[in-house]
PDB file of C-alpha atoms in Angstrom:
ATOM      1  CA  UNK B   1       7.223   5.677  -5.442  1.00  0.00           C
ATOM      2  CA  UNK B   2       5.096   3.113  -7.255  1.00  0.00           C
ATOM      3  CA  UNK B   3       5.117  -0.146  -5.379  1.00  0.00           C
ATOM      4  CA  UNK B   4       3.250  -3.329  -4.546  1.00  0.00           C
ATOM      5  CA  UNK B   5       3.583  -4.673  -1.027  1.00  0.00           C
ATOM      6  CA  UNK B   6       2.671  -8.308  -0.455  1.00  0.00           C
ATOM      7  CA  UNK B   7       1.662 -10.055   2.722  1.00  0.00           C
ATOM      8  CA  UNK B   8       4.049 -12.211   4.712  1.00  0.00           C
ATOM      9  CA  UNK B   9       4.886 -15.853   4.166  1.00  0.00           C
ATOM     10  CA  UNK B  10       2.203 -18.363   5.067  1.00  0.00           C
ATOM     11  CA  UNK B  11       2.183 -21.977   6.171  1.00  0.00           C
ATOM     12  CA  UNK B  12      -0.961 -24.057   5.817  1.00  0.00           C
ATOM     13  CA  UNK B  13      -2.210 -27.607   5.836  1.00  0.00           C
ATOM     14  CA  UNK B  14      -3.844 -29.453   2.958  1.00  0.00           C
ATOM     15  CA  UNK B  15      -7.536 -28.671   2.858  1.00  0.00           C
ATOM     16  CA  UNK B  16      -7.220 -25.365   4.684  1.00  0.00           C
ATOM     17  CA  UNK B  17      -8.184 -22.014   3.223  1.00  0.00           C
ATOM     18  CA  UNK B  18      -5.735 -19.179   2.704  1.00  0.00           C
ATOM     19  CA  UNK B  19      -5.793 -15.601   1.436  1.00  0.00           C
ATOM     20  CA  UNK B  20      -2.736 -13.515   0.570  1.00  0.00           C
ATOM     21  CA  UNK B  21      -2.706  -9.855  -0.332  1.00  0.00           C
ATOM     22  CA  UNK B  22      -1.026  -7.253  -2.512  1.00  0.00           C
ATOM     23  CA  UNK B  23      -1.325  -3.561  -1.652  1.00  0.00           C
ATOM     24  CA  UNK B  24      -0.559  -0.929  -4.246  1.00  0.00           C
ATOM     25  CA  UNK B  25       0.670   2.582  -3.582  1.00  0.00           C
ATOM     26  CA  UNK B  26       2.045   5.559  -5.461  1.00  0.00           C
ATOM     27  CA  UNK B  27      -0.275   5.266  -8.462  1.00  0.00           C
ATOM     28  CA  UNK B  28      -3.946   5.157  -9.468  1.00  0.00           C
ATOM     29  CA  UNK B  29      -4.615   1.603  -8.251  1.00  0.00           C
ATOM     30  CA  UNK B  30      -8.086   1.337  -9.795  1.00  0.00           C
ATOM     31  CA  UNK B  31      -6.912   1.833 -13.360  1.00  0.00           C
ATOM     32  CA  UNK B  32      -4.277  -0.873 -13.715  1.00  0.00           C
ATOM     33  CA  UNK B  33      -4.825  -4.623 -13.912  1.00  0.00           C
ATOM     34  CA  UNK B  34      -3.164  -6.579 -11.107  1.00  0.00           C
ATOM     35  CA  UNK B  35      -1.962 -10.043 -12.013  1.00  0.00           C
ATOM     36  CA  UNK B  36      -0.764 -13.014  -9.986  1.00  0.00           C
ATOM     37  CA  UNK B  37       2.188 -15.162 -11.009  1.00  0.00           C
ATOM     38  CA  UNK B  38       3.349 -18.436  -9.481  1.00  0.00           C
ATOM     39  CA  UNK B  39       6.962 -19.523  -9.219  1.00  0.00           C
ATOM     40  CA  UNK B  40       7.615 -23.144  -8.453  1.00  0.00           C
ATOM     41  CA  UNK B  41      11.077 -24.691  -8.408  1.00  0.00           C
ATOM     42  CA  UNK B  42      11.792 -26.222 -11.771  1.00  0.00           C
ATOM     43  CA  UNK B  43       8.655 -24.782 -13.395  1.00  0.00           C
ATOM     44  CA  UNK B  44       9.439 -21.134 -13.897  1.00  0.00           C
ATOM     45  CA  UNK B  45       6.918 -18.321 -13.888  1.00  0.00           C
ATOM     46  CA  UNK B  46       3.259 -19.159 -14.487  1.00  0.00           C
ATOM     47  CA  UNK B  47       0.604 -16.511 -15.051  1.00  0.00           C
ATOM     48  CA  UNK B  48      -2.458 -17.304 -12.924  1.00  0.00           C
ATOM     49  CA  UNK B  49      -4.874 -14.514 -13.654  1.00  0.00           C
ATOM     50  CA  UNK B  50      -5.583 -10.831 -13.186  1.00  0.00           C
ATOM     51  CA  UNK B  51      -8.187  -8.379 -11.963  1.00  0.00           C
ATOM     52  CA  UNK B  52      -9.121  -4.835 -12.915  1.00  0.00           C
ATOM     53  CA  UNK B  53      -9.841  -3.001  -9.661  1.00  0.00           C
ATOM     54  CA  UNK B  54     -12.110  -0.366 -11.220  1.00  0.00           C
ATOM     55  CA  UNK B  55     -14.839  -2.873 -12.074  1.00  0.00           C
ATOM     56  CA  UNK B  56     -13.462  -6.170 -10.682  1.00  0.00           C
ATOM     57  CA  UNK B  57     -13.289  -7.716 -14.166  1.00  0.00           C
ATOM     58  CA  UNK B  58     -11.304 -10.913 -13.597  1.00  0.00           C
ATOM     59  CA  UNK B  59      -9.511 -13.236 -16.014  1.00  0.00           C
ATOM     60  CA  UNK B  60      -8.034 -16.612 -15.105  1.00  0.00           C
ATOM     61  CA  UNK B  61      -5.617 -18.979 -16.734  1.00  0.00           C
ATOM     62  CA  UNK B  62      -7.428 -22.277 -17.414  1.00  0.00           C
ATOM     63  CA  UNK B  63      -4.675 -23.960 -15.398  1.00  0.00           C
ATOM     64  CA  UNK B  64      -5.798 -22.158 -12.245  1.00  0.00           C
ATOM     65  CA  UNK B  65      -9.489 -21.478 -12.862  1.00  0.00           C
ATOM     66  CA  UNK B  66     -11.609 -23.093 -10.187  1.00  0.00           C
ATOM     67  CA  UNK B  67      -8.769 -23.617  -7.743  1.00  0.00           C
ATOM     68  CA  UNK B  68      -7.977 -20.030  -6.818  1.00  0.00           C
ATOM     69  CA  UNK B  69     -10.015 -16.848  -6.510  1.00  0.00           C
ATOM     70  CA  UNK B  70      -8.695 -13.398  -7.308  1.00  0.00           C
ATOM     71  CA  UNK B  71     -10.470 -10.467  -5.711  1.00  0.00           C
ATOM     72  CA  UNK B  72      -9.915  -6.824  -4.904  1.00  0.00           C
ATOM     73  CA  UNK B  73     -10.900  -4.159  -2.415  1.00  0.00           C
ATOM     74  CA  UNK B  74     -10.227  -0.913  -4.216  1.00  0.00           C
ATOM     75  CA  UNK B  75     -11.106   1.121  -1.125  1.00  0.00           C
ATOM     76  CA  UNK B  76      -7.832  -0.081   0.394  1.00  0.00           C
ATOM     77  CA  UNK B  77      -5.895  -0.498  -2.872  1.00  0.00           C
ATOM     78  CA  UNK B  78      -5.468  -4.208  -2.243  1.00  0.00           C
ATOM     79  CA  UNK B  79      -5.783  -7.292  -4.404  1.00  0.00           C
ATOM     80  CA  UNK B  80      -6.120 -10.801  -3.030  1.00  0.00           C
ATOM     81  CA  UNK B  81      -5.378 -14.354  -4.048  1.00  0.00           C
ATOM     82  CA  UNK B  82      -7.180 -17.058  -2.146  1.00  0.00           C
ATOM     83  CA  UNK B  83      -7.576 -20.782  -1.931  1.00  0.00           C
ATOM     84  CA  UNK B  84     -10.555 -22.536  -0.362  1.00  0.00           C
ATOM     85  CA  UNK B  85      -8.729 -25.848  -0.110  1.00  0.00           C
ATOM     86  CA  UNK B  86      -4.950 -25.897  -0.215  1.00  0.00           C
ATOM     87  CA  UNK B  87      -2.970 -28.716  -1.777  1.00  0.00           C
ATOM     88  CA  UNK B  88       0.640 -29.637  -1.189  1.00  0.00           C
ATOM     89  CA  UNK B  89       1.244 -28.725  -4.835  1.00  0.00           C
ATOM     90  CA  UNK B  90       0.331 -25.091  -4.045  1.00  0.00           C
ATOM     91  CA  UNK B  91       3.673 -24.719  -2.281  1.00  0.00           C
ATOM     92  CA  UNK B  92       5.343 -21.922  -4.223  1.00  0.00           C
ATOM     93  CA  UNK B  93       6.224 -18.255  -4.273  1.00  0.00           C
ATOM     94  CA  UNK B  94       3.407 -16.020  -5.472  1.00  0.00           C
ATOM     95  CA  UNK B  95       4.041 -12.619  -7.012  1.00  0.00           C
ATOM     96  CA  UNK B  96       1.576  -9.899  -7.782  1.00  0.00           C
ATOM     97  CA  UNK B  97       2.397  -7.543 -10.617  1.00  0.00           C
ATOM     98  CA  UNK B  98       0.892  -4.466 -12.227  1.00  0.00           C
ATOM     99  CA  UNK B  99      -0.029  -4.875 -15.864  1.00  0.00           C
ATOM    100  CA  UNK B 100       0.864  -1.633 -17.586  1.00  0.00           C
ATOM    101  CA  UNK B 101      -1.860  -0.889 -20.093  1.00  0.00           C
ATOM    102  CA  UNK B 102      -3.425   2.156 -21.686  1.00  0.00           C
ATOM    103  CA  UNK B 103      -6.712   2.963 -19.943  1.00  0.00           C
ATOM    104  CA  UNK B 104      -7.075  -0.598 -18.700  1.00  0.00           C
ATOM    105  CA  UNK B 105      -7.322  -2.100 -22.178  1.00  0.00           C
ATOM    106  CA  UNK B 106      -6.239  -5.737 -22.565  1.00  0.00           C
ATOM    107  CA  UNK B 107      -5.765  -5.340 -26.300  1.00  0.00           C
ATOM    108  CA  UNK B 108      -2.125  -6.138 -27.123  1.00  0.00           C
ATOM    109  CA  UNK B 109      -1.527  -2.800 -28.834  1.00  0.00           C
ATOM    110  CA  UNK B 110      -2.197  -1.087 -25.519  1.00  0.00           C
ATOM    111  CA  UNK B 111      -0.257  -3.460 -23.277  1.00  0.00           C
ATOM    112  CA  UNK B 112       3.243  -2.664 -22.068  1.00  0.00           C
ATOM    113  CA  UNK B 113       4.179  -5.554 -19.802  1.00  0.00           C
ATOM    114  CA  UNK B 114       4.177  -6.260 -16.075  1.00  0.00           C
ATOM    115  CA  UNK B 115       6.157  -3.271 -14.932  1.00  0.00           C
ATOM    116  CA  UNK B 116       5.837  -3.264 -11.142  1.00  0.00           C
ATOM    117  CA  UNK B 117       6.090  -6.388  -9.009  1.00  0.00           C
ATOM    118  CA  UNK B 118       5.541  -7.246  -5.389  1.00  0.00           C
ATOM    119  CA  UNK B 119       8.308  -8.871  -3.426  1.00  0.00           C
ATOM    120  CA  UNK B 120       6.614 -12.276  -3.445  1.00  0.00           C
ATOM    121  CA  UNK B 121       4.780 -14.303  -0.821  1.00  0.00           C
ATOM    122  CA  UNK B 122       6.023 -17.796   0.003  1.00  0.00           C
ATOM    123  CA  UNK B 123       3.226 -20.261   0.613  1.00  0.00           C
ATOM    124  CA  UNK B 124       4.129 -23.611   2.142  1.00  0.00           C
ATOM    125  CA  UNK B 125       1.508 -26.337   2.356  1.00  0.00           C
ATOM    126  CA  UNK B 126       2.416 -29.282   4.505  1.00  0.00           C
ATOM    127  CA  UNK B 127       0.621 -31.649   6.807  1.00  0.00           C
TER     128      UNK B 127
ATOM    129  CA  UNK A   1      -3.090 -21.527 -25.065  1.00  0.00           C
ATOM    130  CA  UNK A   2      -0.084 -20.106 -26.854  1.00  0.00           C
ATOM    131  CA  UNK A   3       3.044 -22.021 -25.881  1.00  0.00           C
ATOM    132  CA  UNK A   4       6.451 -20.374 -25.697  1.00  0.00           C
ATOM    133  CA  UNK A   5       9.602 -22.460 -25.956  1.00  0.00           C
ATOM    134  CA  UNK A   6      12.879 -20.931 -24.877  1.00  0.00           C
ATOM    135  CA  UNK A   7      16.324 -22.195 -25.737  1.00  0.00           C
ATOM    136  CA  UNK A   8      18.651 -23.018 -24.308  1.00  0.00           C
ATOM    137  CA  UNK A   9      17.289 -23.929 -20.879  1.00  0.00           C
ATOM    138  CA  UNK A  10      20.690 -23.213 -19.357  1.00  0.00           C
ATOM    139  CA  UNK A  11      23.467 -21.093 -20.767  1.00  0.00           C
ATOM    140  CA  UNK A  12      26.998 -20.926 -19.345  1.00  0.00           C
ATOM    141  CA  UNK A  13      28.943 -17.816 -20.266  1.00  0.00           C
ATOM    142  CA  UNK A  14      31.673 -15.496 -19.069  1.00  0.00           C
ATOM    143  CA  UNK A  15      31.762 -11.798 -18.286  1.00  0.00           C
ATOM    144  CA  UNK A  16      32.185  -9.927 -21.541  1.00  0.00           C
ATOM    145  CA  UNK A  17      30.557 -12.600 -23.709  1.00  0.00           C
ATOM    146  CA  UNK A  18      27.780 -11.864 -26.151  1.00  0.00           C
ATOM    147  CA  UNK A  19      24.825 -14.173 -25.542  1.00  0.00           C
ATOM    148  CA  UNK A  20      21.510 -14.780 -27.244  1.00  0.00           C
ATOM    149  CA  UNK A  21      18.401 -16.457 -25.865  1.00  0.00           C
ATOM    150  CA  UNK A  22      15.627 -17.478 -28.215  1.00  0.00           C
ATOM    151  CA  UNK A  23      11.884 -17.780 -27.704  1.00  0.00           C
ATOM    152  CA  UNK A  24       9.589 -19.523 -30.162  1.00  0.00           C
ATOM    153  CA  UNK A  25       5.806 -19.177 -30.061  1.00  0.00           C
ATOM    154  CA  UNK A  26       3.406 -21.951 -31.041  1.00  0.00           C
ATOM    155  CA  UNK A  27       1.521 -19.512 -33.257  1.00  0.00           C
ATOM    156  CA  UNK A  28       2.129 -16.059 -34.591  1.00  0.00           C
ATOM    157  CA  UNK A  29       2.006 -13.349 -31.931  1.00  0.00           C
ATOM    158  CA  UNK A  30       3.096 -10.375 -34.077  1.00  0.00           C
ATOM    159  CA  UNK A  31       5.534  -8.450 -31.852  1.00  0.00           C
ATOM    160  CA  UNK A  32       3.546  -8.843 -28.646  1.00  0.00           C
ATOM    161  CA  UNK A  33       6.361 -10.279 -26.570  1.00  0.00           C
ATOM    162  CA  UNK A  34       8.070  -9.129 -23.390  1.00  0.00           C
ATOM    163  CA  UNK A  35      11.277 -10.228 -21.667  1.00  0.00           C
ATOM    164  CA  UNK A  36      11.886 -10.400 -17.918  1.00  0.00           C
ATOM    165  CA  UNK A  37      14.939 -10.960 -15.761  1.00  0.00           C
ATOM    166  CA  UNK A  38      14.592 -12.807 -12.470  1.00  0.00           C
ATOM    167  CA  UNK A  39      17.126 -13.298  -9.710  1.00  0.00           C
ATOM    168  CA  UNK A  40      16.533 -15.553  -6.690  1.00  0.00           C
ATOM    169  CA  UNK A  41      14.964 -13.731  -3.781  1.00  0.00           C
ATOM    170  CA  UNK A  42      13.947 -10.771  -5.914  1.00  0.00           C
ATOM    171  CA  UNK A  43      10.943  -9.751  -7.942  1.00  0.00           C
ATOM    172  CA  UNK A  44      11.130 -10.270 -11.690  1.00  0.00           C
ATOM    173  CA  UNK A  45      12.093  -7.205 -13.711  1.00  0.00           C
ATOM    174  CA  UNK A  46      10.611  -6.123 -17.028  1.00  0.00           C
ATOM    175  CA  UNK A  47      13.374  -5.582 -19.580  1.00  0.00           C
ATOM    176  CA  UNK A  48      11.704  -5.327 -22.970  1.00  0.00           C
ATOM    177  CA  UNK A  49       8.202  -5.086 -24.383  1.00  0.00           C
ATOM    178  CA  UNK A  50       6.864  -5.159 -27.942  1.00  0.00           C
ATOM    179  CA  UNK A  51       9.737  -7.519 -28.718  1.00  0.00           C
ATOM    180  CA  UNK A  52      12.353  -4.775 -28.980  1.00  0.00           C
ATOM    181  CA  UNK A  53      11.389  -1.736 -26.870  1.00  0.00           C
ATOM    182  CA  UNK A  54      13.777  -1.369 -23.965  1.00  0.00           C
ATOM    183  CA  UNK A  55      12.245  -0.369 -20.658  1.00  0.00           C
ATOM    184  CA  UNK A  56      13.466   2.849 -19.090  1.00  0.00           C
ATOM    185  CA  UNK A  57      16.612   2.289 -17.070  1.00  0.00           C
ATOM    186  CA  UNK A  58      17.527  -1.021 -18.704  1.00  0.00           C
ATOM    187  CA  UNK A  59      21.142  -0.995 -19.921  1.00  0.00           C
ATOM    188  CA  UNK A  60      21.633  -0.689 -23.661  1.00  0.00           C
ATOM    189  CA  UNK A  61      23.622  -3.932 -23.767  1.00  0.00           C
ATOM    190  CA  UNK A  62      20.215  -5.659 -23.717  1.00  0.00           C
ATOM    191  CA  UNK A  63      18.335  -5.848 -26.988  1.00  0.00           C
ATOM    192  CA  UNK A  64      15.367  -7.778 -28.333  1.00  0.00           C
ATOM    193  CA  UNK A  65      14.285  -8.687 -31.810  1.00  0.00           C
ATOM    194  CA  UNK A  66      11.826 -10.805 -33.734  1.00  0.00           C
ATOM    195  CA  UNK A  67       8.235 -10.977 -34.836  1.00  0.00           C
ATOM    196  CA  UNK A  68       5.722 -13.617 -35.736  1.00  0.00           C
ATOM    197  CA  UNK A  69       6.877 -16.756 -33.956  1.00  0.00           C
ATOM    198  CA  UNK A  70      10.628 -16.292 -33.455  1.00  0.00           C
ATOM    199  CA  UNK A  71      12.207 -13.895 -31.002  1.00  0.00           C
ATOM    200  CA  UNK A  72      15.537 -13.339 -29.329  1.00  0.00           C
ATOM    201  CA  UNK A  73      17.070 -11.509 -26.399  1.00  0.00           C
ATOM    202  CA  UNK A  74      20.725 -10.540 -26.773  1.00  0.00           C
ATOM    203  CA  UNK A  75      23.134  -9.263 -24.163  1.00  0.00           C
ATOM    204  CA  UNK A  76      26.044  -7.710 -26.015  1.00  0.00           C
ATOM    205  CA  UNK A  77      28.666  -7.870 -23.257  1.00  0.00           C
ATOM    206  CA  UNK A  78      27.752  -9.810 -20.140  1.00  0.00           C
ATOM    207  CA  UNK A  79      28.200  -8.084 -16.829  1.00  0.00           C
ATOM    208  CA  UNK A  80      28.290  -9.803 -13.420  1.00  0.00           C
ATOM    209  CA  UNK A  81      24.833  -8.427 -12.618  1.00  0.00           C
ATOM    210  CA  UNK A  82      23.325 -10.167 -15.664  1.00  0.00           C
ATOM    211  CA  UNK A  83      23.549 -13.716 -14.350  1.00  0.00           C
ATOM    212  CA  UNK A  84      19.909 -14.568 -13.752  1.00  0.00           C
ATOM    213  CA  UNK A  85      16.988 -16.437 -15.273  1.00  0.00           C
ATOM    214  CA  UNK A  86      15.296 -14.851 -18.281  1.00  0.00           C
ATOM    215  CA  UNK A  87      11.693 -15.366 -19.345  1.00  0.00           C
ATOM    216  CA  UNK A  88       9.752 -14.376 -22.410  1.00  0.00           C
ATOM    217  CA  UNK A  89       6.015 -13.647 -22.117  1.00  0.00           C
ATOM    218  CA  UNK A  90       3.431 -13.333 -24.858  1.00  0.00           C
ATOM    219  CA  UNK A  91       0.525 -10.927 -24.609  1.00  0.00           C
ATOM    220  CA  UNK A  92      -1.066 -11.531 -28.001  1.00  0.00           C
ATOM    221  CA  UNK A  93      -3.887 -13.150 -26.054  1.00  0.00           C
ATOM    222  CA  UNK A  94      -4.719 -12.251 -22.460  1.00  0.00           C
ATOM    223  CA  UNK A  95      -6.481 -15.443 -21.576  1.00  0.00           C
ATOM    224  CA  UNK A  96      -4.041 -16.593 -20.678  1.00  0.00           C
ATOM    225  CA  UNK A  97      -0.836 -14.656 -20.895  1.00  0.00           C
ATOM    226  CA  UNK A  98       1.956 -17.235 -20.985  1.00  0.00           C
ATOM    227  CA  UNK A  99       5.635 -17.369 -20.136  1.00  0.00           C
ATOM    228  CA  UNK A 100       8.406 -19.411 -21.613  1.00  0.00           C
ATOM    229  CA  UNK A 101       9.961 -21.983 -19.322  1.00  0.00           C
ATOM    230  CA  UNK A 102      12.949 -19.764 -18.613  1.00  0.00           C
ATOM    231  CA  UNK A 103      16.642 -19.682 -19.495  1.00  0.00           C
ATOM    232  CA  UNK A 104      19.126 -19.761 -16.654  1.00  0.00           C
ATOM    233  CA  UNK A 105      22.230 -17.764 -17.483  1.00  0.00           C
ATOM    234  CA  UNK A 106      25.084 -18.934 -15.301  1.00  0.00           C
ATOM    235  CA  UNK A 107      28.739 -18.125 -14.925  1.00  0.00           C
ATOM    236  CA  UNK A 108      31.076 -20.407 -16.812  1.00  0.00           C
TER     237      UNK A 108
END
């Protein structure tokens, strides 16, 4: 079964660092982009960025660039989302999702949507 | 960034109703649009890609249409399981991909 398993809920304080994970199984992890999506109450889904495990090519949304880091360890089929300095406004649910593409291409003709999702990781930032 | 505007933001309907949600892009995106369904406490689910291609396993009461800047998702006969929030997503450009703000479909 193709699935993405995310790490457990986290609680942190403003200014602290945090890293959450997303482990893929049941498919060739290296050859599919993994994206991260934020869900905040009242704001809907927001695409944060994605990484291609085969070569670690990473793309960020300008809204999140510089505040989060997306990384991957393909030896353990796991992608990561990390913050070096949490803010209260980072309180949200974070989903990872597999971008279904042909041969890893990001060209729209070869893109078929985010077809497999993790269960979500709740991050709460509070002093 | 390409902006997507969904309407309505909230839609009240009854089981058996036919409903349509629209999604308008700030620039042409050809047919590079997907639709997702999201229920609280669950992961979002891909329903449609390329504006009108139904994902495997998605009931045929769901359909998508449109191209250019105007798109729609139609549910032909609402079932109890369909009450959820629906999002469109453009993938004409990957930096960044963007979602609409969502349409909450609730029971009347």
